[in-house]
Amino acid sequence: MGRTASGRGGWASWVNRKLLPLIGPPPLGPYPVIVEAEVAARKARSLCPICGALMSLHEVDRSGTRTQIFHPTPEEIRERSAPPES
């Protein structure tokens, strides 16, 4: 018969005893500081996987049970991407 994983923890304890020497303990930090401005800048540059337009040009409706994304029309893309008139 093979080894049994009886006792406290059972199978999970046996796996931990076998893997911990090989992979080491899990990382507990310190984690890099995430600056909110970097997150906002990254989101502003992200592209839609469906239409390829900037995600900042889309409208996201989370009011219902399902989130809906409304894609901009080519005219809206031109209007929203154009530099402001002075």
PDB file of C-alpha atoms in Angstrom:
ATOM      1  CA  MET A   1       0.000   0.000   0.000  1.00  0.00           C
ATOM      2  CA  GLY A   2       0.979   3.600  -0.499  1.00  0.00           C
ATOM      3  CA  ARG A   3       1.381   6.326   2.019  1.00  0.00           C
ATOM      4  CA  THR A   4      -1.695   7.571   3.770  1.00  0.00           C
ATOM      5  CA  ALA A   5      -2.360  11.143   4.750  1.00  0.00           C
ATOM      6  CA  SER A   6      -4.192  10.495   7.954  1.00  0.00           C
ATOM      7  CA  GLY A   7      -4.287  12.664  10.989  1.00  0.00           C
ATOM      8  CA  ARG A   8      -4.704  16.353  11.347  1.00  0.00           C
ATOM      9  CA  GLY A   9      -4.928  18.170   8.008  1.00  0.00           C
ATOM     10  CA  GLY A  10      -4.895  14.976   5.999  1.00  0.00           C
ATOM     11  CA  TRP A  11      -4.129  15.409   2.330  1.00  0.00           C
ATOM     12  CA  ALA A  12      -3.467  19.171   2.533  1.00  0.00           C
ATOM     13  CA  SER A  13      -0.938  18.675   5.299  1.00  0.00           C
ATOM     14  CA  TRP A  14       0.847  15.985   3.288  1.00  0.00           C
ATOM     15  CA  VAL A  15       0.991  18.252   0.202  1.00  0.00           C
ATOM     16  CA  ASN A  16       2.353  21.133   2.293  1.00  0.00           C
ATOM     17  CA  ARG A  17       5.065  18.922   3.792  1.00  0.00           C
ATOM     18  CA  LYS A  18       6.140  17.786   0.317  1.00  0.00           C
ATOM     19  CA  LEU A  19       5.948  21.139  -1.515  1.00  0.00           C
ATOM     20  CA  LEU A  20       7.102  23.654   1.103  1.00  0.00           C
ATOM     21  CA  PRO A  21      10.766  22.546   0.966  1.00  0.00           C
ATOM     22  CA  LEU A  22      10.710  22.889  -2.838  1.00  0.00           C
ATOM     23  CA  ILE A  23       8.826  26.149  -3.390  1.00  0.00           C
ATOM     24  CA  GLY A  24       9.273  27.922  -0.068  1.00  0.00           C
ATOM     25  CA  PRO A  25       6.738  29.943   1.897  1.00  0.00           C
ATOM     26  CA  PRO A  26       4.275  32.291   0.170  1.00  0.00           C
ATOM     27  CA  PRO A  27       5.341  35.927  -0.253  1.00  0.00           C
ATOM     28  CA  LEU A  28       3.898  38.121   2.471  1.00  0.00           C
ATOM     29  CA  GLY A  29       5.067  41.535   1.343  1.00  0.00           C
ATOM     30  CA  PRO A  30       6.038  44.279   1.206  1.00  0.00           C
ATOM     31  CA  TYR A  31       4.142  44.788  -2.004  1.00  0.00           C
ATOM     32  CA  PRO A  32       4.866  47.639  -4.415  1.00  0.00           C
ATOM     33  CA  VAL A  33       2.989  50.850  -3.748  1.00  0.00           C
ATOM     34  CA  ILE A  34       0.323  51.435  -6.378  1.00  0.00           C
ATOM     35  CA  VAL A  35      -0.175  55.108  -7.116  1.00  0.00           C
ATOM     36  CA  GLU A  36      -3.754  56.041  -8.004  1.00  0.00           C
ATOM     37  CA  ALA A  37      -2.572  58.396 -10.749  1.00  0.00           C
ATOM     38  CA  GLU A  38      -0.731  55.516 -12.471  1.00  0.00           C
ATOM     39  CA  VAL A  39      -3.867  53.369 -12.373  1.00  0.00           C
ATOM     40  CA  ALA A  40      -5.976  56.182 -13.836  1.00  0.00           C
ATOM     41  CA  ALA A  41      -3.402  56.834 -16.583  1.00  0.00           C
ATOM     42  CA  ARG A  42      -3.248  53.132 -17.478  1.00  0.00           C
ATOM     43  CA  LYS A  43      -7.048  52.931 -17.650  1.00  0.00           C
ATOM     44  CA  ALA A  44      -7.195  56.032 -19.857  1.00  0.00           C
ATOM     45  CA  ARG A  45      -4.789  54.404 -22.341  1.00  0.00           C
ATOM     46  CA  SER A  46      -6.489  50.992 -22.399  1.00  0.00           C
ATOM     47  CA  LEU A  47      -8.156  49.878 -25.618  1.00  0.00           C
ATOM     48  CA  CYS A  48     -11.470  48.091 -26.063  1.00  0.00           C
ATOM     49  CA  PRO A  49     -10.907  44.448 -27.062  1.00  0.00           C
ATOM     50  CA  ILE A  50     -14.015  44.541 -29.277  1.00  0.00           C
ATOM     51  CA  CYS A  51     -13.804  47.785 -31.264  1.00  0.00           C
ATOM     52  CA  GLY A  52     -10.248  48.995 -30.567  1.00  0.00           C
ATOM     53  CA  ALA A  53     -11.282  52.487 -29.401  1.00  0.00           C
ATOM     54  CA  LEU A  54     -10.080  53.936 -26.109  1.00  0.00           C
ATOM     55  CA  MET A  55     -12.071  52.618 -23.158  1.00  0.00           C
ATOM     56  CA  SER A  56     -12.350  56.175 -21.834  1.00  0.00           C
ATOM     57  CA  LEU A  57     -14.577  56.955 -24.858  1.00  0.00           C
ATOM     58  CA  HIS A  58     -17.045  54.190 -23.951  1.00  0.00           C
ATOM     59  CA  GLU A  59     -20.027  54.489 -21.633  1.00  0.00           C
ATOM     60  CA  VAL A  60     -20.370  51.802 -18.978  1.00  0.00           C
ATOM     61  CA  ASP A  61     -23.816  51.219 -17.454  1.00  0.00           C
ATOM     62  CA  ARG A  62     -23.729  49.279 -14.176  1.00  0.00           C
ATOM     63  CA  SER A  63     -27.245  50.220 -13.060  1.00  0.00           C
ATOM     64  CA  GLY A  64     -28.910  46.914 -13.968  1.00  0.00           C
ATOM     65  CA  THR A  65     -28.166  43.320 -13.142  1.00  0.00           C
ATOM     66  CA  ARG A  66     -25.737  43.087 -16.060  1.00  0.00           C
ATOM     67  CA  THR A  67     -23.014  45.572 -16.872  1.00  0.00           C
ATOM     68  CA  GLN A  68     -23.436  47.038 -20.346  1.00  0.00           C
ATOM     69  CA  ILE A  69     -20.786  48.783 -22.428  1.00  0.00           C
ATOM     70  CA  PHE A  70     -21.903  51.216 -25.105  1.00  0.00           C
ATOM     71  CA  HIS A  71     -19.346  51.598 -27.882  1.00  0.00           C
ATOM     72  CA  PRO A  72     -18.804  55.035 -29.400  1.00  0.00           C
ATOM     73  CA  THR A  73     -19.727  55.665 -33.018  1.00  0.00           C
ATOM     74  CA  PRO A  74     -16.998  56.927 -35.385  1.00  0.00           C
ATOM     75  CA  GLU A  75     -18.499  60.428 -35.112  1.00  0.00           C
ATOM     76  CA  GLU A  76     -18.383  60.301 -31.309  1.00  0.00           C
ATOM     77  CA  ILE A  77     -14.779  59.111 -31.425  1.00  0.00           C
ATOM     78  CA  ARG A  78     -13.840  62.104 -33.593  1.00  0.00           C
ATOM     79  CA  GLU A  79     -15.750  64.527 -31.332  1.00  0.00           C
ATOM     80  CA  ARG A  80     -14.340  63.176 -28.072  1.00  0.00           C
ATOM     81  CA  SER A  81     -10.783  62.764 -29.383  1.00  0.00           C
ATOM     82  CA  ALA A  82     -10.532  66.228 -30.951  1.00  0.00           C
ATOM     83  CA  PRO A  83      -8.538  68.826 -29.011  1.00  0.00           C
ATOM     84  CA  PRO A  84     -10.733  71.409 -27.271  1.00  0.00           C
ATOM     85  CA  GLU A  85     -11.437  74.542 -29.266  1.00  0.00           C
ATOM     86  CA  SER A  86     -10.264  77.778 -27.698  1.00  0.00           C
TER      87      SER A  86
END
